[in-house]
Coordinates of C-alpha atoms and ligand atoms in Angstrom, one line a residue:
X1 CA 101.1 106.2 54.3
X2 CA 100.9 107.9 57.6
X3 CA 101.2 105.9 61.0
X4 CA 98.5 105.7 63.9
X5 CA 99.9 105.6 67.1
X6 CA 97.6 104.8 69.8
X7 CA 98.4 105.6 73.4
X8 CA 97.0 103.9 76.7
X9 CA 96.5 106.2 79.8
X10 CA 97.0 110.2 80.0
X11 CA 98.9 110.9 83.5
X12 CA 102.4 112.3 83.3
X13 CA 103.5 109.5 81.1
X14 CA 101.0 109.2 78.3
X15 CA 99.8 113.1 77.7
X16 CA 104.1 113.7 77.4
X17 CA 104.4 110.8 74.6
X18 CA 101.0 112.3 72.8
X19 CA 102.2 115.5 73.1
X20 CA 105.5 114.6 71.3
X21 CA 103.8 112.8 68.6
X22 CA 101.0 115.3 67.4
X23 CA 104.0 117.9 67.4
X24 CA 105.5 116.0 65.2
X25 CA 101.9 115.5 63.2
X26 CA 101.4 112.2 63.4
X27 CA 97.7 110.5 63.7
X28 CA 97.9 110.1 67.5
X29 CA 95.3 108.9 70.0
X30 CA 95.2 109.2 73.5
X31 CA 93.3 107.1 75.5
X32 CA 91.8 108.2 78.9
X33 CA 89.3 106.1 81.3
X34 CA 88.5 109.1 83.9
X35 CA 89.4 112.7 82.7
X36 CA 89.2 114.0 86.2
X37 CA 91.4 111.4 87.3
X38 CA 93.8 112.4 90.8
X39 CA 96.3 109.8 91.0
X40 CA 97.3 108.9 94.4
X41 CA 100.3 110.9 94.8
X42 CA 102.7 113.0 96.8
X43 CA 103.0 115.3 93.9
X44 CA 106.4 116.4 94.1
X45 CA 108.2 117.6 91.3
X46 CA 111.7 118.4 90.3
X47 CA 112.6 122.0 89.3
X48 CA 113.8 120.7 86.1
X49 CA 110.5 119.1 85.3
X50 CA 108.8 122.9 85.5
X51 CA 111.2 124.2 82.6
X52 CA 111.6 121.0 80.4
X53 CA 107.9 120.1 80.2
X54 CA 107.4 124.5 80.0
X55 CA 105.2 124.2 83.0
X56 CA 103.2 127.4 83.8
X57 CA 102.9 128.7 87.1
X58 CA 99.5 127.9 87.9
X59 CA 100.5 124.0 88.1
X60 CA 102.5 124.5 91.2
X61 CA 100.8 125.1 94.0
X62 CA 104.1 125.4 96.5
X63 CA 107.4 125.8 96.0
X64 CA 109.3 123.5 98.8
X65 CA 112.9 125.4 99.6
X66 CA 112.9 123.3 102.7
X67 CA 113.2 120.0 103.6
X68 CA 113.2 118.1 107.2
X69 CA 114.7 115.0 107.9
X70 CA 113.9 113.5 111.1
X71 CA 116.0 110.3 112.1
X72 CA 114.6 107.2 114.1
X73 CA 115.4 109.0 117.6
X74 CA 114.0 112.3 116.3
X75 CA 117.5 114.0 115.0
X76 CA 116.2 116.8 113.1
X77 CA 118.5 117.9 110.0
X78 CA 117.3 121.1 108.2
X79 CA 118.2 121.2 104.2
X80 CA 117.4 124.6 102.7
X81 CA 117.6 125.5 99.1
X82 CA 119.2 128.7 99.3
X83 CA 118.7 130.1 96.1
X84 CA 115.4 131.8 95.2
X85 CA 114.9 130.8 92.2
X86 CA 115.3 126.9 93.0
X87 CA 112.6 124.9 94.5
X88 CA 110.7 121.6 94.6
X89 CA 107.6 122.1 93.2
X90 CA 104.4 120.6 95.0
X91 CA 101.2 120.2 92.5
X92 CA 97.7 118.6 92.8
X93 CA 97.8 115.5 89.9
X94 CA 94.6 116.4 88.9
X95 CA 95.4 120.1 88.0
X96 CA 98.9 118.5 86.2
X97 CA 97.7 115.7 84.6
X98 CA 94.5 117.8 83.1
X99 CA 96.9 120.1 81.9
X100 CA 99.5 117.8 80.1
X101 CA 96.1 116.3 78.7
X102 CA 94.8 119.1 77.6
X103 CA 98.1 120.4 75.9
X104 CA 98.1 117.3 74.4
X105 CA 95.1 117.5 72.5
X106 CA 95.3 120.7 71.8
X107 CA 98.4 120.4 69.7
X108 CA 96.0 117.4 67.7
X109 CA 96.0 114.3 69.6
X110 CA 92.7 112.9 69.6
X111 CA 91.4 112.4 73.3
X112 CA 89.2 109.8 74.1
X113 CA 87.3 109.2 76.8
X114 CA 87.6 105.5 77.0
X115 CA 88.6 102.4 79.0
X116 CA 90.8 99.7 77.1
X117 CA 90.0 96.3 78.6
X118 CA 91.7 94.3 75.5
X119 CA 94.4 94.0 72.8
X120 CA 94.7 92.1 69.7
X121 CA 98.3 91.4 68.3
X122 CA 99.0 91.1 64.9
X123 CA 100.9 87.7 63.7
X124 CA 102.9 89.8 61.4
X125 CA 105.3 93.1 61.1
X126 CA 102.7 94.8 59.3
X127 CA 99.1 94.7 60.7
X128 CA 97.6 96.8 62.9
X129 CA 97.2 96.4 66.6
X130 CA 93.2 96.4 67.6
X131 CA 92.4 98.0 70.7
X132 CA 89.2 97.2 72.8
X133 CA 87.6 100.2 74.4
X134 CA 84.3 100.8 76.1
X135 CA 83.8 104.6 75.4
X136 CA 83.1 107.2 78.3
X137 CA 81.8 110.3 75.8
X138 CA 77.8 109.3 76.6
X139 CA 78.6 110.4 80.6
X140 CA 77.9 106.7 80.8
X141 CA 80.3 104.4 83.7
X142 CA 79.7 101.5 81.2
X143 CA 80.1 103.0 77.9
X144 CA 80.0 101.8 74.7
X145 CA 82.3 99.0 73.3
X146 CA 84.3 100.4 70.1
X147 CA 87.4 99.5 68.3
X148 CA 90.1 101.6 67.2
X149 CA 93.1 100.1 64.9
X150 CA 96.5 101.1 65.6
X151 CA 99.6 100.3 64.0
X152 CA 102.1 101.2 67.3
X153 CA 101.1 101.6 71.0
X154 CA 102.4 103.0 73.8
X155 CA 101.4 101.3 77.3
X156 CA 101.4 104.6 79.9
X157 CA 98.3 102.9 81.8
X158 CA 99.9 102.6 84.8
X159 CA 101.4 100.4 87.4
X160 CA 98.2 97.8 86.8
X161 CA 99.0 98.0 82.8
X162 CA 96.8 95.9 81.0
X163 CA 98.7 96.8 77.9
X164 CA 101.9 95.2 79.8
X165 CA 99.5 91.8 80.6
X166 CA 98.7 91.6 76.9
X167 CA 102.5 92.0 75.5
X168 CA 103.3 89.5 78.4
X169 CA 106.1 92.3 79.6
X170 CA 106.2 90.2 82.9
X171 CA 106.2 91.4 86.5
X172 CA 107.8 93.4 88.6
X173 CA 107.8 94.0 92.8
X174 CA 106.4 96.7 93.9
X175 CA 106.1 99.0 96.9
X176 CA 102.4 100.0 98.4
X177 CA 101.8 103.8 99.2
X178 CA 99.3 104.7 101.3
X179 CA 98.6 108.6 102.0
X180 CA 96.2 110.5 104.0
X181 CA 95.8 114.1 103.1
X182 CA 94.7 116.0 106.4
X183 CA 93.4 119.6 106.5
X184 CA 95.2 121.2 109.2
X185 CA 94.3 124.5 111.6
X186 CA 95.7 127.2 109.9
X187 CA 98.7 128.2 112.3
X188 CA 99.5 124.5 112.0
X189 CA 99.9 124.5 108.0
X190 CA 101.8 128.1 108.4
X191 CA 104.2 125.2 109.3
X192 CA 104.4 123.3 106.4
X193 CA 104.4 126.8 104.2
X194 CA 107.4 125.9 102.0
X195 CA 108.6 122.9 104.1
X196 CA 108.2 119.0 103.4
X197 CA 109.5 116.1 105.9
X198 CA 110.6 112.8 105.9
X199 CA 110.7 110.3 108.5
X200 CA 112.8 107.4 108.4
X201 CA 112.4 104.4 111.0
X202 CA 111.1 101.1 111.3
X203 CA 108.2 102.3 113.1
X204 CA 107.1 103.8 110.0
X205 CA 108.7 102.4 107.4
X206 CA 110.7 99.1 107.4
X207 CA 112.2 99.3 103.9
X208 CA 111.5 103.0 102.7
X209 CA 110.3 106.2 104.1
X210 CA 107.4 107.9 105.8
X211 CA 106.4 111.9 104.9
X212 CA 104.8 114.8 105.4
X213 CA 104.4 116.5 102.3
X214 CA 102.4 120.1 101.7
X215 CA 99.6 120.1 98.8
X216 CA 97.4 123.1 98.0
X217 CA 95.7 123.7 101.0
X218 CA 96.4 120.2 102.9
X219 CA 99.1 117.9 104.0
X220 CA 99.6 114.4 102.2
X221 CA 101.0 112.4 105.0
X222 CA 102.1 108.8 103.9
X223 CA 104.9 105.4 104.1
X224 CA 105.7 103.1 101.5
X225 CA 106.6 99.7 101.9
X226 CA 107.1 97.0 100.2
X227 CA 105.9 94.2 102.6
X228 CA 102.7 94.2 100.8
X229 CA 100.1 93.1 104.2
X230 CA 96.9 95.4 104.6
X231 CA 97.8 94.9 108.3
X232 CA 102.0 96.6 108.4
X233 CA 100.8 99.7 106.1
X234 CA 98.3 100.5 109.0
X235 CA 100.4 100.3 111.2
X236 CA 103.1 102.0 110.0
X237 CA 101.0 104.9 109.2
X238 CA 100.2 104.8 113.0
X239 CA 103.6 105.3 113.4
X240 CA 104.0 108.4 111.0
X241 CA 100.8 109.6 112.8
X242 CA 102.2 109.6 115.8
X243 CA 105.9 111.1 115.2
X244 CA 104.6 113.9 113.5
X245 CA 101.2 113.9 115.8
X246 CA 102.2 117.4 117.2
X247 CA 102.3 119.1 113.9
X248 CA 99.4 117.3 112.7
X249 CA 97.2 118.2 115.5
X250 CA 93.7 119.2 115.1
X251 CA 93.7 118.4 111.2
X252 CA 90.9 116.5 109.5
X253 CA 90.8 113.6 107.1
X254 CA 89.8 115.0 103.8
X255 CA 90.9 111.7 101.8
X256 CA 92.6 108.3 101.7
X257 CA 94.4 107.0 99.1
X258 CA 96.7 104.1 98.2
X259 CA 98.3 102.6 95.1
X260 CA 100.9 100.5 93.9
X261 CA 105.3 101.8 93.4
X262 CA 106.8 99.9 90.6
X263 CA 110.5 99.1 92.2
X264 CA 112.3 98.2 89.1
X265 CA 111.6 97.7 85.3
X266 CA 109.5 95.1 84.0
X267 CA 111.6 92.3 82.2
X268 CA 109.8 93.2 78.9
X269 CA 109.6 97.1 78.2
X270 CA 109.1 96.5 74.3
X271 CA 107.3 93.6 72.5
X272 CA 106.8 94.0 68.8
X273 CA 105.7 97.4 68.0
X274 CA 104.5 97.8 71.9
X275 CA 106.4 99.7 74.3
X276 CA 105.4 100.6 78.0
X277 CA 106.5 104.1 79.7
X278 CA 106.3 105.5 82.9
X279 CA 104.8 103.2 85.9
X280 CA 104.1 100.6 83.2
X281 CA 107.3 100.2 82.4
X282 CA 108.6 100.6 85.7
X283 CA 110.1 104.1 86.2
X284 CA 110.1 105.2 89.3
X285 CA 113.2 105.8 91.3
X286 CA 114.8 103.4 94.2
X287 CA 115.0 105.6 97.7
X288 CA 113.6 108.6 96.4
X289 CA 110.2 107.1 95.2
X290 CA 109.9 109.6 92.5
X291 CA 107.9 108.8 89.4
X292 CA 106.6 111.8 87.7
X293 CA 109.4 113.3 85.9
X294 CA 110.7 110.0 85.1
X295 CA 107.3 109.1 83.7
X296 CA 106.5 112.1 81.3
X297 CA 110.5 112.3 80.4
X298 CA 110.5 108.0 79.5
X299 CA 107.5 108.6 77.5
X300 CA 108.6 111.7 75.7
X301 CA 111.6 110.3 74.7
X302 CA 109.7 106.9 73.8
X303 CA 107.9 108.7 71.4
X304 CA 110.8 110.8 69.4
X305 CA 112.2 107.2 68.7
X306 CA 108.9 106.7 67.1
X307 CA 108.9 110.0 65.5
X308 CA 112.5 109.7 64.4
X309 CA 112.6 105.7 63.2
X310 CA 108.9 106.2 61.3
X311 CA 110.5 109.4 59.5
X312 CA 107.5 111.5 61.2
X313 CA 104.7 109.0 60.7
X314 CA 105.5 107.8 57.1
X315 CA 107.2 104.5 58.0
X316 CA 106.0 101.4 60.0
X317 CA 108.7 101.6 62.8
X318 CA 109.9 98.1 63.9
X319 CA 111.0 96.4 67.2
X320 CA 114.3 97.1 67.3
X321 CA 113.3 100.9 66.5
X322 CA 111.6 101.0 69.6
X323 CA 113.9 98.9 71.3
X324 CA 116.2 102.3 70.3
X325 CA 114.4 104.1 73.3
X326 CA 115.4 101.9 76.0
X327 CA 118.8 101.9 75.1
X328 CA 119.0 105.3 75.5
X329 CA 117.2 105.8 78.1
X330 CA 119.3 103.0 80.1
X331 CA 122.3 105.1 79.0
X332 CA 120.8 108.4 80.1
X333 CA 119.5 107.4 83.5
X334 CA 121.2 103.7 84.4
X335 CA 123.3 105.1 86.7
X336 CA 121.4 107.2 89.0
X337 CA 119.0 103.7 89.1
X338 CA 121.9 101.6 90.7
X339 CA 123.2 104.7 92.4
X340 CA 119.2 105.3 94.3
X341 CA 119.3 101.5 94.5
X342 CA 122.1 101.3 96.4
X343 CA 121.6 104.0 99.1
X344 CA 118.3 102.3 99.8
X345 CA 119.9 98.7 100.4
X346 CA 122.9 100.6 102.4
X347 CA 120.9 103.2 104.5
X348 CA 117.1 102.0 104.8
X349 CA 118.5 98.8 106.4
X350 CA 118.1 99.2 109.6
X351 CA 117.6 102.2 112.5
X352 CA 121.3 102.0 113.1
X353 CA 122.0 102.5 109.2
X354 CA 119.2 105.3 109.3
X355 CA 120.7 107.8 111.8
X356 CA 123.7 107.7 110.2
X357 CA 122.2 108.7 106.9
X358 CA 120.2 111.3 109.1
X359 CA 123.4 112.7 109.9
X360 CA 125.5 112.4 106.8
X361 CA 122.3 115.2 105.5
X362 CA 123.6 117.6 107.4
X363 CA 126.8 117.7 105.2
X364 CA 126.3 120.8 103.1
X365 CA 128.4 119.2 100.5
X366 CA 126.2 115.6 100.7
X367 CA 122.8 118.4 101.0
X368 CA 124.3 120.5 97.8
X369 CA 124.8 116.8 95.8
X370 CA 121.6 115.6 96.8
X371 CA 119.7 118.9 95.4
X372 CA 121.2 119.3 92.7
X373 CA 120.7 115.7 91.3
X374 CA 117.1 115.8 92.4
X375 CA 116.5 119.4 91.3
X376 CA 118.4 118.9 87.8
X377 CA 118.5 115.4 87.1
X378 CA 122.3 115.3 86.3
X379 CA 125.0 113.8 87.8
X380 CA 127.2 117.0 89.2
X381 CA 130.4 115.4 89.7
X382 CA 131.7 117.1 92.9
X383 CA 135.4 117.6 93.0
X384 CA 137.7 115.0 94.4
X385 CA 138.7 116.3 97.5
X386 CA 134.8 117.0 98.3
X387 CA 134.1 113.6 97.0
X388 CA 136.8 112.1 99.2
X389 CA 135.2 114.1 102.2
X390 CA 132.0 112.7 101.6
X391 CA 133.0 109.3 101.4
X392 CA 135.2 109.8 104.6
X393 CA 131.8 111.2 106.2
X394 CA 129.8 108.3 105.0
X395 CA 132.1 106.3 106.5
X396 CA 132.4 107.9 109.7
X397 CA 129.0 108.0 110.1
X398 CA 128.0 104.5 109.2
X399 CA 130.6 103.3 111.6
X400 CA 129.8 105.5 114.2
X401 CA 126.3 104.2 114.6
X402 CA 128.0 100.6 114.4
X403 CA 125.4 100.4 111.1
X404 CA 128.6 98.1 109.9
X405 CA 128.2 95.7 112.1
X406 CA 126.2 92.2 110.3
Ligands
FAD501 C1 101.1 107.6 97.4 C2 102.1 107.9 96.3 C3 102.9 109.0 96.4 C4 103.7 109.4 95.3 N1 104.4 110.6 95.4 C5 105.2 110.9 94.4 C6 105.8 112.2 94.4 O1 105.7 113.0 95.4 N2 106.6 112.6 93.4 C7 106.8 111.7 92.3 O2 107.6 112.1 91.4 N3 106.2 110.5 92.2 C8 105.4 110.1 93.3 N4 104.7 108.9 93.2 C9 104.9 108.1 91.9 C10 104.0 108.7 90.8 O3 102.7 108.9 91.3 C11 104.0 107.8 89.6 O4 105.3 107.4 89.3 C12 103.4 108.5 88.3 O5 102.0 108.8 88.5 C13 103.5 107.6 87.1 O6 102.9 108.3 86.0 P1 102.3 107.4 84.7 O7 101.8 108.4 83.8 O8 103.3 106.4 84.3 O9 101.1 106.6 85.4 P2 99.8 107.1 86.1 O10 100.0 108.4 86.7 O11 99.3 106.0 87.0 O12 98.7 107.3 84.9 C14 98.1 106.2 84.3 C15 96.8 106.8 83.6 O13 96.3 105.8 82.8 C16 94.9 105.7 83.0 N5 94.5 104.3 82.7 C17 94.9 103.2 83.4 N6 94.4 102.1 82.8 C18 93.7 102.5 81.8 C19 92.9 101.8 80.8 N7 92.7 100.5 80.8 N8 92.3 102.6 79.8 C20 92.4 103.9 79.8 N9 93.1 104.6 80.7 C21 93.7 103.9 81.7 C22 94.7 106.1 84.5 O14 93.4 106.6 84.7 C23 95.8 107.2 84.6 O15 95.3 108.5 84.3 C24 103.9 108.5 94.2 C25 103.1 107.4 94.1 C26 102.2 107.0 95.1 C27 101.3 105.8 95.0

């Protein structure tokens, strides 16, 4: 026998685990309900991401070297990448994701254009999964309602998952993002060339940050929060407005976007031969806000359990085969979780607690830590007596803002 694998969704997430499986020839489908999709996004990426996911040039449209950090009294702290060839890469999600789709099905995953709305579990180990899908390919919004048997699926739809509502995966919190991207005069985006900021305050963010991030020939300029009220995301992007209104000044709305931020993992990441990835799942990183990496590199390694544990599409993998994936992954990247998690319950908590993290960036030792877990998604244990510095810094600085005090 050979396995069908069906996969919900083609962003980052989905078009990695499809690409995984038809490399590894099995019968894969990849589900998409708007090829020309552009996710809300900042679309930053990690260096590593460019090199593990063999990125070409094309799909990033800046590299970032530098990076801005502006405190809630306006304390500026510069963080340069030094080296050439290291960068953040900036990219426009529709060029990305249509790529990783496109790769995708290329190496033989079949694409189709279609909107799941339902799925019917099995009652035993064996049967297929039926998945309910109206299909795009007639240029029609509505499509046409089709079928499609599958025997595992991979849930990569997203932060509103319907394949997580039909396993029951449960809920998690999440964090609302709201961007504008603003076409600025030319001499003003000579600014942001190779340069991305972030703003930390309560004026424009209580619980997260607020940014200014360059895009192809635009700024994205957005907070987070995760007091979910129509009402505070306005006016907090008032407030990122009008820190950064200089800079900004003379641009032009060209779009304005918002979506949901998972903030932790949903209780259920694998139910029977189900498994979510991604924003599904709940992927994205505490403090940083960072999803896309963590999105494509959950899925891909999703799918060589499923590669592996079905001894490349022969076998039925079970449950605990999948369940195989989140172990590892917890094990891979558990740590840098509770380590993100912490800074933002330490350092977002108030403006007090913000300026000193403003100032603890302008450690080189903190700024070379910082990169270089970002850039390379390892943890580079410093040495001791650097460590010991930069605990002795934290310290200093959290206590010389009285951020210690209850
Ligand atoms: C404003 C904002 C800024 C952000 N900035 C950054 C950043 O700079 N860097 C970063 O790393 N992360 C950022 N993130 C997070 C990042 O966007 C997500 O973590 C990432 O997109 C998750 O990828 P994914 O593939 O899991 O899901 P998605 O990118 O959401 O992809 C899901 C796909 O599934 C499709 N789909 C959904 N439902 C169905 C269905 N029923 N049938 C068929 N198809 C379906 C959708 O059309 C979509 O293409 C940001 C998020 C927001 C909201």
């Amino acid at each position: 026998m050979t396995i069908r694998v069906a996969v919900v969704g083609s962003g980052p997430a989905g078009s990695s685990a499809a690409e995984t499986l038809a490399k590894a020839g099995i019968e894969t489908y990849l589900f998409e309900r708007k090829l020309d999709n552009a996710k809300p996004c900042g679309g930053a990426i990690p260096l590593c991401m460019v090199g593990e996911f063999d990125l070409p040039p094309h799909i990033i449209d800046r590299q970032v070297r530098k990076m801005k950090m502006i405190s809630p009294s306006n304390v500026e702290v510069d963080i340069n990448i030094n080296k050439q060839e290291e960068y953040i890469g900036m990219c426009r999600r529709e060029v990305l994701d249509g790529f990783l789709r496109d790769r995708a099905a290329s190496l033989g995953a079949n694409l189709i254009n279609g909107t799941v709305y339902k799925l019917d579990i099995p009652t035993n180990n064996t049967d297929p999964y039926t998945i309910h899908y109206a299909d795009h390919s007639d240029g029609s919004a509505e499509g046409t309602m089709k079928t499609l048997k599958a025997d595992v699926v991979i849930g990569a739809d997203g932060a509103n998952s319907r394949i997580a509502k039909a396993i029951d995966a449960g809920d998690y919190n999440y964090a609302i993002a709201f961007q504008e991207r603003i076409r600025l005069p030319e001499d003003k985006m000579a600014y942001y060339e190779d340069l991305a900021e972030m703003y930390v305050g309560n004026d424009v963010s209580t619980d997260f940050y607020a940014w200014v991030f360059p895009k192809y020939d635009h700024v994205a300029v957005g907070t987070g929060t995760m007091k979910v009220n129509k009402a505070d995301i306005k006016n907090l992007q008032a407030g990122i407005r009008k820190r950064a209104a200089k800079k900004l000044a003379g641009g032009e709305i060209i779009k304005v976007e918002a979506h949901p931020i998972p903030e932790h993992p949903r209780p259920r990441r694998v139910v029977g031969r189900v498994a979510l990835v991604g924003d599904a799942a709940g992927t994205v990183t505490k403090s940083s806000g960072e999803g896309i990496y963590f999105a494509a590199k959950s899925a891909r390694m999703c799918a060589e359990a499923i590669v592996e544990f079905s001894n490349g599409g022969t076998r039925i993998p079970t449950e605990a085969d999948l369940k195989v994936y989140l172990k590892r992954w917890d094990k891979k990247y558990g740590l840098t979780y509770k380590v993100l998690d912490i800074l933002q319950t330490v350092f977002y908590r108030s403006d007090a607690t913000r300026e000193a993290f403003v100032e603890m960036c302008a450690d080189k030792d903190v700024q070379r830590m910082t990169f270089d877990s970002y850039l390379y998604k390892t943890v580079v244990p410093a040495n001791p007596l650097i460590q010991m510095k930069i605990t002795a810094k934290t310290i200093g600085s959290l206590l010389r803002g009285n951020a210690l005090a209850p």
